[in-house]
CSV table of C-alpha atoms in Angstrom, one decimal:
chain,number,residue,atom,x,y,z
L,1,MET,CA,-15.2,-118.9,65.4
L,2,TYR,CA,-17.3,-118.9,62.2
L,3,ILE,CA,-21.0,-119.0,62.1
L,4,SER,CA,-23.1,-118.4,59.7
L,5,SER,CA,-24.7,-115.8,58.0
L,6,ARG,CA,-28.5,-114.9,59.3
L,7,LEU,CA,-27.6,-116.3,63.5
L,8,ALA,CA,-24.8,-113.6,63.0
L,9,LEU,CA,-26.7,-111.3,61.8
L,10,LEU,CA,-29.7,-111.8,64.1
L,11,ALA,CA,-27.0,-112.4,67.1
L,12,LEU,CA,-25.5,-108.6,66.2
L,13,ILE,CA,-29.0,-106.8,66.1
L,14,LEU,CA,-30.2,-107.9,69.1
L,15,PHE,CA,-26.4,-107.3,70.8
L,16,TYR,CA,-26.1,-103.4,69.7
L,17,SER,CA,-29.2,-102.4,70.4
L,18,ALA,CA,-28.9,-104.1,74.3
L,19,PHE,CA,-25.8,-101.8,73.5
L,20,ILE,CA,-27.9,-98.7,72.6
L,21,ARG,CA,-30.6,-99.5,75.3
L,22,CYS,CA,-27.3,-99.1,78.2
L,23,ALA,CA,-25.4,-96.5,76.2
L,24,PRO,CA,-24.4,-93.1,77.9
L,25,THR,CA,-25.1,-90.2,75.5
L,26,PRO,CA,-22.7,-90.3,72.8
L,27,VAL,CA,-19.8,-88.6,73.4
L,28,ASP,CA,-17.3,-86.9,70.3
L,29,LEU,CA,-15.2,-90.2,69.2
L,30,VAL,CA,-13.4,-88.2,67.5
L,31,GLU,CA,-12.6,-84.4,68.8
L,32,THR,CA,-11.7,-85.1,73.0
L,33,ALA,CA,-9.9,-83.1,75.4
L,34,ASP,CA,-7.6,-84.8,78.0
L,35,LEU,CA,-5.9,-86.2,76.0
L,36,GLU,CA,-3.4,-86.4,78.0
L,37,ALA,CA,-5.4,-88.3,81.0
L,38,ARG,CA,-7.1,-90.6,78.4
L,39,THR,CA,-3.3,-91.4,77.5
L,40,ALA,CA,-3.4,-93.8,81.0
L,41,SER,CA,-6.3,-95.4,80.2
L,42,ILE,CA,-5.0,-96.5,76.8
L,43,THR,CA,-3.8,-100.4,77.0
L,44,SER,CA,0.1,-100.7,76.8
L,45,VAL,CA,2.4,-103.5,76.6
L,46,ASN,CA,4.5,-104.5,79.5
L,47,GLY,CA,7.1,-107.5,79.2
L,48,ARG,CA,4.5,-110.9,78.3
L,49,LEU,CA,1.4,-108.7,79.6
L,50,PHE,CA,-0.3,-106.3,79.5
L,51,ARG,CA,-1.1,-102.7,80.9
L,52,ILE,CA,-5.0,-101.7,81.1
L,53,ASP,CA,-6.3,-99.3,82.9
L,54,ASP,CA,-2.2,-98.0,84.6
L,55,LYS,CA,-2.4,-101.5,86.2
L,56,THR,CA,0.3,-104.6,84.4
L,57,GLN,CA,-2.7,-107.9,85.2
L,58,TYR,CA,-3.1,-111.2,83.6
L,59,PHE,CA,-7.4,-111.2,82.6
L,60,ALA,CA,-9.9,-114.2,81.2
L,61,GLY,CA,-13.5,-113.2,80.2
L,62,LEU,CA,-16.2,-113.8,77.3
L,63,ILE,CA,-17.2,-113.5,74.8
L,64,PRO,CA,-20.3,-111.7,74.8
L,65,TYR,CA,-21.5,-112.5,71.1
L,66,HIS,CA,-25.1,-110.7,71.9
L,67,ALA,CA,-26.6,-109.3,74.9
L,68,PRO,CA,-30.6,-110.1,74.1
L,69,ASP,CA,-32.2,-106.9,76.1
L,70,GLY,CA,-31.9,-104.3,78.2
L,71,ALA,CA,-30.1,-103.7,81.9
L,72,VAL,CA,-30.0,-107.1,83.9
L,73,ASP,CA,-28.1,-108.0,80.3
L,74,ARG,CA,-26.1,-105.4,80.7
L,75,GLY,CA,-25.6,-106.2,84.4
L,76,GLN,CA,-25.1,-109.8,84.4
L,77,MET,CA,-22.4,-108.9,81.4
L,78,VAL,CA,-21.0,-106.3,84.0
L,79,ALA,CA,-20.8,-109.2,86.3
L,80,THR,CA,-18.9,-111.2,84.9
L,81,GLY,CA,-15.9,-109.3,85.7
L,82,TYR,CA,-14.2,-109.5,82.2
L,83,LYS,CA,-12.1,-106.3,81.2
L,84,VAL,CA,-11.9,-107.6,77.3
L,85,THR,CA,-14.3,-108.2,74.6
L,86,ARG,CA,-14.5,-108.7,71.2
L,87,VAL,CA,-16.2,-107.1,69.3
L,88,TRP,CA,-17.3,-106.5,65.2
L,89,GLY,CA,-15.6,-104.3,63.8
L,90,PHE,CA,-16.8,-104.6,61.2
L,91,GLY,CA,-20.3,-105.6,58.5
L,92,THR,CA,-20.1,-105.0,54.6
L,93,THR,CA,-22.6,-105.5,52.6
L,94,ASN,CA,-22.8,-105.5,48.3
L,95,ASN,CA,-26.2,-105.1,48.6
L,96,PRO,CA,-28.2,-103.4,50.6
L,97,SER,CA,-31.8,-104.0,48.9
L,98,ASP,CA,-31.1,-108.0,50.1
L,99,SER,CA,-29.9,-107.3,53.2
L,100,TYR,CA,-31.3,-107.7,56.4
L,101,GLY,CA,-29.4,-106.3,60.3
L,102,VAL,CA,-26.4,-104.2,60.9
L,103,TYR,CA,-24.3,-103.3,58.0
L,104,TYR,CA,-21.3,-100.7,58.5
L,105,GLN,CA,-19.9,-99.8,54.6
L,106,VAL,CA,-21.7,-100.8,51.0
L,107,LEU,CA,-19.7,-102.3,48.7
L,108,ASN,CA,-20.6,-103.0,45.1
L,109,SER,CA,-19.8,-101.7,41.4
L,110,THR,CA,-21.2,-98.0,42.6
L,111,GLY,CA,-18.3,-97.5,45.1
L,112,GLN,CA,-18.1,-98.2,48.8
L,113,TYR,CA,-19.9,-95.9,51.3
L,114,VAL,CA,-20.8,-95.8,54.6
L,115,ASN,CA,-24.3,-96.4,56.4
L,116,TYR,CA,-25.1,-93.4,58.0
L,117,ASN,CA,-28.8,-94.4,58.9
L,118,PRO,CA,-28.3,-94.8,63.1
L,119,SER,CA,-31.2,-97.6,63.8
L,120,ASN,CA,-28.6,-100.2,61.6
L,121,GLY,CA,-25.4,-98.0,60.8
L,122,ILE,CA,-22.2,-97.3,62.3
L,123,ALA,CA,-23.8,-95.4,65.2
L,124,ARG,CA,-24.7,-98.9,67.1
L,125,LEU,CA,-20.3,-99.5,66.5
L,126,ASP,CA,-20.1,-95.6,67.5
L,127,TYR,CA,-22.9,-96.7,70.8
L,128,ALA,CA,-20.9,-100.6,71.6
L,129,VAL,CA,-17.8,-97.9,72.3
L,130,ALA,CA,-18.9,-95.4,74.5
L,131,ALA,CA,-21.1,-98.5,76.5
L,132,ALA,CA,-17.7,-99.7,76.5
L,133,GLU,CA,-16.0,-96.8,77.5
L,134,LYS,CA,-18.9,-95.8,80.5
L,135,TYR,CA,-18.3,-99.2,81.8
L,136,GLY,CA,-14.7,-99.6,81.6
L,137,ILE,CA,-14.5,-103.0,78.7
L,138,LYS,CA,-11.8,-103.2,76.7
L,139,ILE,CA,-12.8,-103.8,73.3
L,140,ILE,CA,-10.6,-105.7,70.8
L,141,LEU,CA,-12.3,-104.3,67.7
L,142,VAL,CA,-12.3,-106.7,64.5
L,143,LEU,CA,-11.6,-105.3,61.2
L,144,LEU,CA,-12.5,-107.6,59.5
L,145,ASN,CA,-13.9,-111.6,58.6
L,146,ASN,CA,-12.3,-114.1,56.8
L,147,TRP,CA,-15.8,-116.0,57.4
L,148,ASP,CA,-19.6,-114.6,55.4
L,149,ALA,CA,-20.7,-113.2,57.7
L,150,LEU,CA,-21.8,-110.5,58.5
L,151,GLY,CA,-20.2,-109.1,55.3
L,152,GLY,CA,-16.2,-110.9,55.5
L,153,ILE,CA,-13.3,-110.9,52.8
L,154,ASN,CA,-15.7,-112.4,49.9
L,155,THR,CA,-18.3,-108.7,50.3
L,156,TYR,CA,-14.7,-107.7,49.3
L,157,THR,CA,-13.8,-110.0,46.1
L,158,ASN,CA,-17.8,-109.8,45.0
L,159,VAL,CA,-16.6,-106.5,44.0
L,160,TYR,CA,-12.9,-106.6,43.0
L,161,GLY,CA,-12.9,-109.8,41.2
L,162,GLY,CA,-10.4,-113.2,42.0
L,163,THR,CA,-10.2,-115.7,44.6
L,164,HIS,CA,-11.4,-115.4,48.5
L,165,ASN,CA,-7.1,-116.5,48.2
L,166,GLY,CA,-6.6,-113.5,46.0
L,167,PHE,CA,-7.8,-110.6,48.6
L,168,TYR,CA,-4.9,-111.2,50.5
L,169,THR,CA,-2.5,-109.8,47.4
L,170,ASN,CA,-4.9,-107.9,45.1
L,171,ALA,CA,-4.2,-104.5,45.3
L,172,ALA,CA,-8.6,-103.3,44.4
L,173,ALA,CA,-9.2,-104.7,47.3
L,174,GLN,CA,-6.9,-104.2,49.9
L,175,ALA,CA,-6.8,-100.2,48.9
L,176,ALA,CA,-11.0,-100.8,49.9
L,177,TYR,CA,-9.8,-102.5,52.8
L,178,LYS,CA,-7.8,-99.7,53.5
L,179,ASN,CA,-10.1,-97.7,53.0
L,180,TYR,CA,-12.7,-99.0,56.0
L,181,ILE,CA,-9.7,-99.3,58.4
L,182,LYS,CA,-8.9,-95.7,57.6
L,183,PHE,CA,-12.7,-94.8,58.3
L,184,ILE,CA,-12.8,-97.0,61.4
L,185,VAL,CA,-9.5,-96.2,63.1
L,186,THR,CA,-10.2,-92.4,62.5
L,187,ARG,CA,-13.7,-92.4,64.2
L,188,TYR,CA,-12.3,-94.8,67.5
L,189,LYS,CA,-8.6,-93.9,68.0
L,190,HIS,CA,-9.6,-91.1,70.7
L,191,SER,CA,-11.7,-93.7,72.6
L,192,THR,CA,-10.0,-95.3,76.0
L,193,ALA,CA,-12.1,-98.7,75.6
L,194,VAL,CA,-9.8,-100.0,72.3
L,195,PHE,CA,-7.7,-102.6,73.6
L,196,SER,CA,-6.3,-102.9,70.3
L,197,TRP,CA,-7.3,-102.7,66.3
L,198,GLU,CA,-7.4,-105.9,65.0
L,199,LEU,CA,-7.0,-107.0,61.3
L,200,CYS,CA,-9.5,-110.3,60.5
L,201,ASN,CA,-11.0,-112.5,62.5
L,202,GLU,CA,-9.1,-116.4,62.1
L,203,PRO,CA,-7.6,-115.4,58.2
L,204,ARG,CA,-6.7,-118.5,56.3
L,205,CYS,CA,-5.3,-118.6,52.8
L,206,PRO,CA,-6.1,-122.5,52.9
L,207,GLY,CA,-3.1,-124.0,50.0
L,208,CYS,CA,-1.0,-120.6,50.5
L,209,ASP,CA,2.3,-119.7,50.9
L,210,THR,CA,2.8,-118.1,54.3
L,211,ALA,CA,4.4,-115.5,53.4
L,212,ILE,CA,1.0,-114.2,51.8
L,213,ILE,CA,-0.7,-113.8,55.0
L,214,THR,CA,2.6,-112.8,57.0
L,215,LYS,CA,3.2,-110.0,54.2
L,216,TRP,CA,-0.6,-108.5,54.2
L,217,ALA,CA,0.0,-108.9,58.7
L,218,ALA,CA,3.0,-106.6,58.0
L,219,ASP,CA,1.6,-104.6,55.3
L,220,THR,CA,-1.8,-103.3,56.5
L,221,SER,CA,-0.3,-104.2,60.5
L,222,ALA,CA,2.3,-100.4,59.8
L,223,TYR,CA,-0.5,-99.1,58.2
L,224,ILE,CA,-3.1,-98.9,60.9
L,225,LYS,CA,0.4,-97.7,63.0
L,226,SER,CA,0.4,-94.5,60.7
L,227,LEU,CA,-2.5,-93.8,61.6
L,228,ASP,CA,-3.0,-94.6,65.0
L,229,ALA,CA,0.1,-95.2,66.9
L,230,THR,CA,-1.0,-95.7,70.0
L,231,HIS,CA,-3.1,-98.4,70.3
L,232,LEU,CA,-2.0,-102.1,70.2
L,233,VAL,CA,-2.1,-104.2,66.8
L,234,SER,CA,-3.0,-107.6,66.4
L,235,LEU,CA,-3.5,-110.7,64.0
L,236,GLY,CA,-7.0,-112.3,65.3
L,237,ASP,CA,-5.4,-115.7,64.0
L,238,ASP,CA,-5.7,-119.1,64.8
L,239,GLY,CA,-2.3,-119.8,65.9
L,240,TRP,CA,-1.9,-122.2,63.2
L,241,PHE,CA,2.3,-123.4,62.7
L,242,ALA,CA,4.1,-124.3,59.9
L,243,PRO,CA,6.8,-126.3,59.9
L,244,ALA,CA,9.6,-124.0,58.6
L,245,SER,CA,9.4,-122.2,61.4
L,246,SER,CA,8.4,-124.8,65.1
L,247,SER,CA,10.5,-127.5,64.1
L,248,TYR,CA,11.6,-127.4,67.5
L,249,LEU,CA,8.3,-127.1,69.0
L,250,PRO,CA,8.0,-130.4,71.7
L,251,SER,CA,4.5,-132.4,71.1
L,252,ASN,CA,5.0,-131.0,67.5
L,253,ASP,CA,3.5,-134.0,65.9
L,254,GLY,CA,3.2,-132.0,61.9
L,255,SER,CA,-0.1,-132.8,61.3
L,256,TYR,CA,-3.6,-130.0,60.9
L,257,ALA,CA,-2.7,-127.1,63.4
L,258,TYR,CA,1.3,-127.6,62.9
L,259,SER,CA,1.5,-128.2,58.8
L,260,GLY,CA,1.7,-124.7,57.8
L,261,TYR,CA,-2.1,-125.7,55.1
L,262,GLU,CA,-4.2,-122.4,56.6
L,263,GLY,CA,-1.4,-120.0,55.1
L,264,VAL,CA,0.0,-118.3,58.6
L,265,ASP,CA,2.8,-119.0,59.9
L,266,PHE,CA,2.4,-117.8,64.2
L,267,GLU,CA,6.0,-117.6,64.9
L,268,LYS,CA,6.4,-115.1,61.9
L,269,ASN,CA,3.5,-113.5,62.4
L,270,LEU,CA,4.1,-112.9,66.0
L,271,ALA,CA,8.1,-111.4,64.7
L,272,ILE,CA,6.0,-108.7,63.3
L,273,ARG,CA,7.2,-105.4,64.8
L,274,THR,CA,4.3,-103.6,63.9
L,275,LEU,CA,2.4,-106.8,65.6
L,276,ASP,CA,2.1,-106.4,69.1
L,277,PHE,CA,1.0,-109.6,70.7
L,278,GLY,CA,0.3,-112.8,69.2
L,279,THR,CA,-3.3,-114.2,69.2
L,280,VAL,CA,-4.8,-118.2,69.7
L,281,HIS,CA,-8.1,-119.7,69.1
L,282,MET,CA,-8.6,-122.8,70.0
L,283,TYR,CA,-11.4,-125.8,68.7
L,284,PRO,CA,-10.0,-129.1,69.2
L,285,ASP,CA,-13.7,-130.7,68.5
L,286,GLN,CA,-14.1,-129.2,65.1
L,287,TRP,CA,-9.8,-130.0,63.9
L,288,GLY,CA,-10.1,-133.3,64.8
L,289,TYR,CA,-8.0,-133.3,67.9
L,290,ASN,CA,-8.6,-135.2,71.6
L,291,TYR,CA,-9.7,-132.5,74.7
L,292,SER,CA,-6.1,-132.8,76.4
L,293,TRP,CA,-4.6,-131.2,73.6
L,294,GLY,CA,-5.9,-128.0,74.6
L,295,SER,CA,-3.8,-127.4,77.4
L,296,THR,CA,-0.3,-128.8,74.5
L,297,TRP,CA,-1.6,-126.5,72.1
L,298,ILE,CA,-1.3,-123.5,74.9
L,299,ALA,CA,1.5,-124.2,76.1
L,300,GLN,CA,2.7,-124.4,72.3
L,301,HIS,CA,2.1,-121.1,72.5
L,302,ASN,CA,3.7,-120.0,75.5
L,303,ALA,CA,7.3,-121.1,74.3
L,304,VAL,CA,6.5,-119.3,71.2
L,305,GLY,CA,5.6,-115.8,73.2
L,306,LYS,CA,8.3,-116.8,75.6
L,307,ARG,CA,11.3,-117.0,73.2
L,308,LEU,CA,10.5,-113.5,70.6
L,309,GLY,CA,9.5,-112.2,74.3
L,310,LYS,CA,5.6,-111.3,73.2
L,311,PRO,CA,2.5,-111.7,75.4
L,312,VAL,CA,-0.2,-113.9,73.7
L,313,LEU,CA,-3.8,-114.0,73.8
L,314,LEU,CA,-6.1,-117.3,74.2
L,315,GLU,CA,-8.2,-115.4,72.1
L,316,GLU,CA,-11.1,-117.8,71.3
L,317,TYR,CA,-12.3,-121.2,74.0
L,318,ALA,CA,-14.9,-123.3,73.8
L,319,VAL,CA,-16.2,-127.1,74.5
L,320,PRO,CA,-20.1,-127.3,72.8
L,321,ASP,CA,-22.3,-128.2,75.4
L,322,GLY,CA,-23.9,-131.3,75.3
L,323,VAL,CA,-20.4,-132.8,77.2
L,324,ASP,CA,-18.9,-131.6,80.7
L,325,ARG,CA,-18.0,-128.2,80.2
L,326,VAL,CA,-16.1,-128.2,83.6
L,327,ALA,CA,-14.2,-130.9,82.8
L,328,ILE,CA,-13.0,-130.7,79.4
L,329,ALA,CA,-12.3,-126.9,80.1
L,330,ARG,CA,-11.0,-126.1,83.3
L,331,PRO,CA,-7.6,-127.9,82.6
L,332,TRP,CA,-7.2,-125.7,79.6
L,333,GLN,CA,-7.4,-122.9,82.5
L,334,GLU,CA,-5.2,-124.5,84.8
L,335,THR,CA,-3.1,-124.8,82.6
L,336,VAL,CA,-3.3,-120.9,81.7
L,337,LEU,CA,-3.2,-119.6,85.6
L,338,HIS,CA,-0.4,-122.2,86.3
L,339,LYS,CA,1.4,-123.5,83.6
L,340,THR,CA,1.9,-120.8,81.9
L,341,SER,CA,2.6,-116.8,81.2
L,342,ILE,CA,-0.3,-116.5,78.4
L,343,ALA,CA,-1.7,-112.9,79.2
L,344,GLY,CA,-5.4,-113.8,79.2
L,345,ASP,CA,-8.2,-115.5,77.7
L,346,LEU,CA,-11.6,-115.6,76.5
L,347,MET,CA,-14.1,-117.6,76.4
L,348,TRP,CA,-16.3,-118.2,73.4
L,349,GLN,CA,-18.8,-117.3,74.0
L,350,PHE,CA,-21.8,-115.5,76.6
L,351,GLY,CA,-25.0,-116.0,76.2
L,352,THR,CA,-28.2,-114.8,78.2
L,353,GLN,CA,-31.4,-116.4,77.5
L,354,PHE,CA,-34.8,-114.9,75.7
L,355,PRO,CA,-37.8,-114.3,78.3
L,356,SER,CA,-39.9,-116.9,75.9
L,357,GLY,CA,-37.2,-119.2,76.8
L,358,THR,CA,-35.5,-118.7,73.1
L,359,LYS,CA,-31.2,-119.2,72.7
L,360,LEU,CA,-30.3,-117.8,69.5
L,361,LEU,CA,-26.7,-119.0,69.8
L,362,ASP,CA,-24.0,-121.6,68.9
L,363,HIS,CA,-23.9,-125.1,70.8
L,364,TYR,CA,-20.7,-123.6,72.5
L,365,ALA,CA,-21.9,-120.7,74.5
L,366,VAL,CA,-22.6,-120.4,78.1
L,367,TYR,CA,-25.4,-119.2,79.7
L,368,TRP,CA,-25.2,-116.6,82.5
L,369,ASP,CA,-26.6,-118.4,86.3
L,370,THR,CA,-25.2,-121.2,85.0
L,371,SER,CA,-22.7,-123.6,87.3
L,372,ASP,CA,-21.1,-123.3,83.8
L,373,LEU,CA,-20.5,-119.9,83.7
L,374,ARG,CA,-20.1,-119.8,87.3
L,375,VAL,CA,-16.8,-122.2,87.4
L,376,LEU,CA,-15.5,-121.5,83.8
L,377,GLY,CA,-16.6,-117.4,83.5
L,378,ASN,CA,-16.7,-115.1,86.8
L,379,GLY,CA,-14.4,-118.1,88.6
L,380,HIS,CA,-11.9,-118.7,86.4
L,381,VAL,CA,-12.4,-114.3,85.7
L,382,SER,CA,-11.3,-114.3,89.6
L,383,GLU,CA,-8.3,-116.2,89.7
L,384,MET,CA,-7.1,-115.1,87.3
L,385,ALA,CA,-7.3,-111.8,88.2
L,386,GLY,CA,-5.6,-112.8,91.3
L,387,LYS,CA,-2.4,-114.1,90.0
L,388,LYS,CA,0.5,-112.2,90.8
L,389,ALA,CA,1.9,-109.8,87.5
L,390,VAL,CA,6.2,-109.9,88.1
L,391,ALA,CA,8.4,-110.8,85.6
L,392,ALA,CA,6.5,-113.7,83.1
L,393,THR,CA,9.2,-116.3,83.0
L,394,LEU,CA,6.8,-119.7,82.3
């Protein structure tokens, strides 16, 4: 999901502020005793589903991009019943003096540095991971952003040269990115809260040959597996199709989402041995499609998952405010629930209104204690949890 840099930074400050208030005393995330017992809580793949806390199950949830304040918000997030969410593990700046809010690393002409300042550095992510462990929430830890918010791909190319599209083949930029990956993975690889390491939020290379991102994804995921063979690895892409590998799909009309324009080939990427599952994002209103097309998009990715025998996660989907969200999104959820073996889905995004009445999130946010959340959030979480986890045949 594309978001503005300023809104993203402010949201991240508040998100981690809430976790600091609710988190337990930080655990030692590197030197962990009783690893055998903890291994049983590490998420794994079972056919086209996931085994979470030693139970194979379907799941649904909301992405809590931030949590504004204190115990009430913590209770709200836990009360939704979600088991899996996404957390930004990236946060890069080229100039700390021009930065505000949370950032984890500095990249500039003087080198590559980790921000250990407890008020706005990596300690914030430490607390978030520890809190997730305490409350039994699994986190997809995203290691890079395609977008500029919170320091994306361009913070690397600003230092190492080239363009956004050149990042994927820029040896110096890739070396720095792998340095950061090693730091994060080493820091949290013994945490039972980690659902997967995710290469990038919505990687794109507009106009590129899809082989560029496929090779990058294969190389990077293999590198992560060399650091941590236990946790899952995912790409984090939107699920774009390319003509060469998706012509067999029903309702493939060759339009934008099927054209390969964004440089992503979902099927080729899902076939990568070191990627454990596929990710799909869905924003019909942004991409020029009718809302009803959403169910087609879901079914098509389910078909590819079945073809390759891997889980597929509908990792982001949303309906903007100002329309009947339930009427639009329920058919998508019912497609996931009744017509596919999509392993889980995460709706963008969970919101809590500030005591002052201020709402800082984007126009897709679904707020606590609303009829939309009760149906699309809590209700859908319950029905997915109740879906019988049998051999996936749909």
